PDB file of N, CA and C in Angstrom:
ATOM      1  N   MET A   1      -7.861 -18.183 -15.229  1.00  0.00           N
ATOM      2  CA  MET A   1      -7.239 -17.055 -14.394  1.00  0.00           C
ATOM      3  C   MET A   1      -6.242 -16.325 -15.263  1.00  0.00           C
ATOM      4  N   SER A   2      -6.238 -15.410 -15.046  1.00  0.00           N
ATOM      5  CA  SER A   2      -5.096 -14.219 -15.773  1.00  0.00           C
ATOM      6  C   SER A   2      -4.001 -13.940 -14.709  1.00  0.00           C
ATOM      7  N   ALA A   3      -3.093 -13.532 -15.585  1.00  0.00           N
ATOM      8  CA  ALA A   3      -1.646 -13.104 -15.059  1.00  0.00           C
ATOM      9  C   ALA A   3      -1.966 -12.332 -14.095  1.00  0.00           C
ATOM     10  N   ARG A   4      -0.995 -12.058 -12.999  1.00  0.00           N
ATOM     11  CA  ARG A   4      -0.709 -10.903 -12.146  1.00  0.00           C
ATOM     12  C   ARG A   4       0.055  -9.836 -12.669  1.00  0.00           C
ATOM     13  N   VAL A   5      -0.675  -8.836 -12.106  1.00  0.00           N
ATOM     14  CA  VAL A   5      -0.031  -7.605 -12.675  1.00  0.00           C
ATOM     15  C   VAL A   5       0.885  -6.782 -11.620  1.00  0.00           C
ATOM     16  N   TYR A   6       0.676  -7.303 -10.466  1.00  0.00           N
ATOM     17  CA  TYR A   6       1.449  -6.965  -9.144  1.00  0.00           C
ATOM     18  C   TYR A   6       2.244  -7.943  -8.647  1.00  0.00           C
ATOM     19  N   PRO A   7       3.557  -7.881  -8.319  1.00  0.00           N
ATOM     20  CA  PRO A   7       4.178  -6.391  -8.278  1.00  0.00           C
ATOM     21  C   PRO A   7       4.523  -5.858  -9.429  1.00  0.00           C
ATOM     22  N   VAL A   8       4.713  -4.529  -9.550  1.00  0.00           N
ATOM     23  CA  VAL A   8       4.753  -3.646 -10.590  1.00  0.00           C
ATOM     24  C   VAL A   8       6.646  -3.730 -10.521  1.00  0.00           C
ATOM     25  N   SER A   9       6.858  -4.181 -11.851  1.00  0.00           N
ATOM     26  CA  SER A   9       8.379  -4.081 -12.033  1.00  0.00           C
ATOM     27  C   SER A   9       8.877  -3.489 -13.234  1.00  0.00           C
ATOM     28  N   PRO A  10      10.068  -2.940 -13.118  1.00  0.00           N
ATOM     29  CA  PRO A  10      10.955  -2.890 -12.078  1.00  0.00           C
ATOM     30  C   PRO A  10      10.682  -1.566 -10.930  1.00  0.00           C
ATOM     31  N   GLN A  11      11.132  -1.984  -9.759  1.00  0.00           N
ATOM     32  CA  GLN A  11      10.745  -1.194  -8.619  1.00  0.00           C
ATOM     33  C   GLN A  11      11.368   0.182  -8.914  1.00  0.00           C
ATOM     34  N   PRO A  12      10.470   1.123  -8.915  1.00  0.00           N
ATOM     35  CA  PRO A  12      11.224   2.481  -9.016  1.00  0.00           C
ATOM     36  C   PRO A  12      11.830   2.864  -8.082  1.00  0.00           C
ATOM     37  N   ASP A  13      12.958   3.934  -8.413  1.00  0.00           N
ATOM     38  CA  ASP A  13      13.797   4.626  -7.043  1.00  0.00           C
ATOM     39  C   ASP A  13      12.924   5.559  -6.331  1.00  0.00           C
ATOM     40  N   ASP A  14      11.832   6.164  -7.203  1.00  0.00           N
ATOM     41  CA  ASP A  14      11.045   7.312  -6.776  1.00  0.00           C
ATOM     42  C   ASP A  14       9.956   7.351  -7.854  1.00  0.00           C
ATOM     43  N   ASP A  15       8.919   6.869  -7.211  1.00  0.00           N
ATOM     44  CA  ASP A  15       7.359   6.784  -7.647  1.00  0.00           C
ATOM     45  C   ASP A  15       6.638   7.975  -7.453  1.00  0.00           C
ATOM     46  N   ALA A  16       6.321   8.857  -8.005  1.00  0.00           N
ATOM     47  CA  ALA A  16       5.333  10.067  -7.623  1.00  0.00           C
ATOM     48  C   ALA A  16       3.955   9.436  -7.192  1.00  0.00           C
ATOM     49  N   ARG A  17       3.642   8.243  -7.553  1.00  0.00           N
ATOM     50  CA  ARG A  17       2.273   7.862  -7.133  1.00  0.00           C
ATOM     51  C   ARG A  17       2.353   7.130  -5.769  1.00  0.00           C
ATOM     52  N   PHE A  18       3.155   7.249  -5.195  1.00  0.00           N
ATOM     53  CA  PHE A  18       3.393   6.420  -3.963  1.00  0.00           C
ATOM     54  C   PHE A  18       3.543   7.885  -2.889  1.00  0.00           C
ATOM     55  N   THR A  19       2.406   8.140  -2.150  1.00  0.00           N
ATOM     56  CA  THR A  19       2.284   9.006  -1.131  1.00  0.00           C
ATOM     57  C   THR A  19       1.922   8.750  -0.144  1.00  0.00           C
ATOM     58  N   LEU A  20       1.610   9.706   1.068  1.00  0.00           N
ATOM     59  CA  LEU A  20       0.718   9.384   2.080  1.00  0.00           C
ATOM     60  C   LEU A  20      -0.542   9.560   1.919  1.00  0.00           C
ATOM     61  N   GLY A  21      -0.727  10.105   0.918  1.00  0.00           N
ATOM     62  CA  GLY A  21      -2.131  10.253   0.099  1.00  0.00           C
ATOM     63  C   GLY A  21      -2.739   9.155  -0.004  1.00  0.00           C
ATOM     64  N   LEU A  22      -1.931   8.273  -0.795  1.00  0.00           N
ATOM     65  CA  LEU A  22      -2.458   6.647  -1.398  1.00  0.00           C
ATOM     66  C   LEU A  22      -2.741   5.864   0.105  1.00  0.00           C
ATOM     67  N   ALA A  23      -1.643   6.284   1.149  1.00  0.00           N
ATOM     68  CA  ALA A  23      -2.044   5.482   2.244  1.00  0.00           C
ATOM     69  C   ALA A  23      -3.157   5.980   3.105  1.00  0.00           C
ATOM     70  N   ALA A  24      -3.304   7.326   2.854  1.00  0.00           N
ATOM     71  CA  ALA A  24      -4.662   7.610   3.631  1.00  0.00           C
ATOM     72  C   ALA A  24      -6.054   7.308   2.771  1.00  0.00           C
ATOM     73  N   ASP A  25      -6.106   7.218   1.648  1.00  0.00           N
ATOM     74  CA  ASP A  25      -6.865   6.678   0.835  1.00  0.00           C
ATOM     75  C   ASP A  25      -7.182   5.220   1.194  1.00  0.00           C
ATOM     76  N   VAL A  26      -6.119   4.383   1.347  1.00  0.00           N
ATOM     77  CA  VAL A  26      -6.700   3.245   1.913  1.00  0.00           C
ATOM     78  C   VAL A  26      -6.938   2.872   2.945  1.00  0.00           C
ATOM     79  N   ALA A  27      -6.391   3.704   4.066  1.00  0.00           N
ATOM     80  CA  ALA A  27      -6.902   3.791   5.278  1.00  0.00           C
ATOM     81  C   ALA A  27      -8.670   4.346   5.515  1.00  0.00           C
ATOM     82  N   ASP A  28      -8.618   5.053   4.694  1.00  0.00           N
ATOM     83  CA  ASP A  28     -10.246   5.498   4.342  1.00  0.00           C
ATOM     84  C   ASP A  28     -11.336   4.544   4.099  1.00  0.00           C
ATOM     85  N   VAL A  29     -10.590   3.713   2.884  1.00  0.00           N
ATOM     86  CA  VAL A  29     -11.409   2.608   2.815  1.00  0.00           C
ATOM     87  C   VAL A  29     -11.574   1.225   3.836  1.00  0.00           C
ATOM     88  N   LEU A  30     -10.439   1.130   4.536  1.00  0.00           N
ATOM     89  CA  LEU A  30     -10.555   0.057   5.533  1.00  0.00           C
ATOM     90  C   LEU A  30     -11.864   0.498   6.515  1.00  0.00           C
ATOM     91  N   PHE A  31     -11.219   1.861   6.858  1.00  0.00           N
ATOM     92  CA  PHE A  31     -12.303   2.485   7.958  1.00  0.00           C
ATOM     93  C   PHE A  31     -13.965   2.404   7.544  1.00  0.00           C
ATOM     94  N   ARG A  32     -13.945   2.762   6.149  1.00  0.00           N
ATOM     95  CA  ARG A  32     -15.503   2.414   5.839  1.00  0.00           C
ATOM     96  C   ARG A  32     -15.821   1.008   5.708  1.00  0.00           C
ATOM     97  N   HIS A  33     -15.035   0.269   5.972  1.00  0.00           N
ATOM     98  CA  HIS A  33     -15.380  -1.346   6.103  1.00  0.00           C
ATOM     99  C   HIS A  33     -15.367  -1.868   7.550  1.00  0.00           C
ATOM    100  N   GLY A  34     -15.103  -0.968   8.506  1.00  0.00           N
ATOM    101  CA  GLY A  34     -15.320  -1.051  10.159  1.00  0.00           C
ATOM    102  C   GLY A  34     -14.173  -1.301  10.582  1.00  0.00           C
ATOM    103  N   TYR A  35     -13.064  -1.350   9.980  1.00  0.00           N
ATOM    104  CA  TYR A  35     -11.686  -1.175  10.611  1.00  0.00           C
ATOM    105  C   TYR A  35     -11.209   0.142  11.475  1.00  0.00           C
ATOM    106  N   PRO A  36     -10.464  -0.093  12.283  1.00  0.00           N
ATOM    107  CA  PRO A  36     -10.267   1.231  12.939  1.00  0.00           C
ATOM    108  C   PRO A  36      -9.086   2.219  12.255  1.00  0.00           C
ATOM    109  N   LYS A  37      -9.107   3.342  12.238  1.00  0.00           N
ATOM    110  CA  LYS A  37      -8.254   4.208  11.833  1.00  0.00           C
ATOM    111  C   LYS A  37      -6.977   3.930  12.288  1.00  0.00           C
ATOM    112  N   PRO A  38      -5.777   4.121  11.315  1.00  0.00           N
ATOM    113  CA  PRO A  38      -4.564   4.035  11.663  1.00  0.00           C
ATOM    114  C   PRO A  38      -4.265   5.061  12.903  1.00  0.00           C
ATOM    115  N   ALA A  39      -3.020   4.846  13.629  1.00  0.00           N
ATOM    116  CA  ALA A  39      -2.738   5.462  14.777  1.00  0.00           C
ATOM    117  C   ALA A  39      -1.249   5.437  14.792  1.00  0.00           C
ATOM    118  N   GLY A  40      -0.355   6.622  15.103  1.00  0.00           N
ATOM    119  CA  GLY A  40       0.919   6.462  15.461  1.00  0.00           C
ATOM    120  C   GLY A  40       2.003   5.362  14.274  1.00  0.00           C
ATOM    121  N   MET A  41       2.597   4.648  14.629  1.00  0.00           N
ATOM    122  CA  MET A  41       3.256   3.616  13.671  1.00  0.00           C
ATOM    123  C   MET A  41       2.512   2.835  12.796  1.00  0.00           C
ATOM    124  N   ASP A  42       1.090   2.764  13.055  1.00  0.00           N
ATOM    125  CA  ASP A  42       0.316   2.317  11.999  1.00  0.00           C
ATOM    126  C   ASP A  42       0.456   2.586  10.375  1.00  0.00           C
ATOM    127  N   TRP A  43       0.921   4.015  10.581  1.00  0.00           N
ATOM    128  CA  TRP A  43       0.976   4.478   9.014  1.00  0.00           C
ATOM    129  C   TRP A  43       2.204   3.971   8.639  1.00  0.00           C
ATOM    130  N   VAL A  44       3.342   3.816   9.067  1.00  0.00           N
ATOM    131  CA  VAL A  44       4.489   3.231   8.816  1.00  0.00           C
ATOM    132  C   VAL A  44       4.267   2.008   8.132  1.00  0.00           C
ATOM    133  N   GLU A  45       3.497   0.983   9.114  1.00  0.00           N
ATOM    134  CA  GLU A  45       3.233  -0.230   8.479  1.00  0.00           C
ATOM    135  C   GLU A  45       2.562  -0.490   7.247  1.00  0.00           C
ATOM    136  N   LEU A  46       1.649   0.368   7.641  1.00  0.00           N
ATOM    137  CA  LEU A  46       0.606   0.472   6.265  1.00  0.00           C
ATOM    138  C   LEU A  46       1.565   0.893   5.045  1.00  0.00           C
ATOM    139  N   GLN A  47       2.178   1.822   5.142  1.00  0.00           N
ATOM    140  CA  GLN A  47       2.964   2.075   3.696  1.00  0.00           C
ATOM    141  C   GLN A  47       3.866   1.342   3.314  1.00  0.00           C
ATOM    142  N   LEU A  48       4.348   0.399   4.269  1.00  0.00           N
ATOM    143  CA  LEU A  48       5.411  -0.729   4.301  1.00  0.00           C
ATOM    144  C   LEU A  48       4.676  -1.843   3.575  1.00  0.00           C
ATOM    145  N   ALA A  49       3.226  -2.015   3.964  1.00  0.00           N
ATOM    146  CA  ALA A  49       2.685  -3.300   3.518  1.00  0.00           C
ATOM    147  C   ALA A  49       2.284  -2.959   2.135  1.00  0.00           C
ATOM    148  N   LEU A  50       1.896  -1.588   1.666  1.00  0.00           N
ATOM    149  CA  LEU A  50       1.585  -1.265   0.400  1.00  0.00           C
ATOM    150  C   LEU A  50       2.644  -1.291  -0.565  1.00  0.00           C
ATOM    151  N   PHE A  51       3.922  -0.743  -0.119  1.00  0.00           N
ATOM    152  CA  PHE A  51       5.164  -0.681  -0.708  1.00  0.00           C
ATOM    153  C   PHE A  51       5.439  -2.404  -1.361  1.00  0.00           C
ATOM    154  N   ARG A  52       5.407  -3.298  -0.252  1.00  0.00           N
ATOM    155  CA  ARG A  52       5.915  -4.575  -0.720  1.00  0.00           C
ATOM    156  C   ARG A  52       4.631  -5.355  -1.642  1.00  0.00           C
ATOM    157  N   PHE A  53       3.138  -4.922  -1.415  1.00  0.00           N
ATOM    158  CA  PHE A  53       2.334  -5.457  -2.367  1.00  0.00           C
ATOM    159  C   PHE A  53       2.469  -4.708  -3.811  1.00  0.00           C
ATOM    160  N   LEU A  54       3.216  -3.357  -3.929  1.00  0.00           N
ATOM    161  CA  LEU A  54       2.985  -2.862  -5.393  1.00  0.00           C
ATOM    162  C   LEU A  54       4.093  -2.996  -5.861  1.00  0.00           C
ATOM    163  N   TYR A  55       5.525  -3.378  -5.306  1.00  0.00           N
ATOM    164  CA  TYR A  55       6.508  -3.581  -5.480  1.00  0.00           C
ATOM    165  C   TYR A  55       7.479  -4.886  -5.318  1.00  0.00           C
ATOM    166  N   GLY A  56       7.024  -5.589  -4.724  1.00  0.00           N
ATOM    167  CA  GLY A  56       7.199  -7.098  -4.560  1.00  0.00           C
ATOM    168  C   GLY A  56       8.343  -7.229  -3.852  1.00  0.00           C
ATOM    169  N   THR A  57       8.615  -6.622  -2.684  1.00  0.00           N
ATOM    170  CA  THR A  57       9.470  -6.775  -1.598  1.00  0.00           C
ATOM    171  C   THR A  57       8.952  -7.393  -0.329  1.00  0.00           C
ATOM    172  N   GLY A  58       8.069  -8.399  -0.808  1.00  0.00           N
ATOM    173  CA  GLY A  58       7.661  -9.277   0.546  1.00  0.00           C
ATOM    174  C   GLY A  58       6.085 -10.061   0.111  1.00  0.00           C
ATOM    175  N   GLY A  59       5.973 -11.121   1.009  1.00  0.00           N
ATOM    176  CA  GLY A  59       4.429 -11.558   0.950  1.00  0.00           C
ATOM    177  C   GLY A  59       4.572 -12.668  -0.158  1.00  0.00           C
ATOM    178  N   ALA A  60       3.314 -13.294  -0.848  1.00  0.00           N
ATOM    179  CA  ALA A  60       3.475 -14.672  -1.564  1.00  0.00           C
ATOM    180  C   ALA A  60       3.730 -14.194  -2.918  1.00  0.00           C
ATOM    181  N   ALA A  61       4.560 -15.184  -3.209  1.00  0.00           N
ATOM    182  CA  ALA A  61       5.032 -14.741  -4.834  1.00  0.00           C
ATOM    183  C   ALA A  61       4.431 -15.862  -5.749  1.00  0.00           C
TER     184      ALA A  61
END
């Protein structure tokens, strides 16, 4: 089993890769797998989940 590469450390103050487009791409993948498209506050929750995964502010350690 290989070591984890996420969360990315250190957490950047402003990462140009973390955009609404990233969340939209993830939403598109989810939709292609049969999940509904995000609406309203779903976008905020999706971005928060991605941020936590990428930068380690939550989830399993």
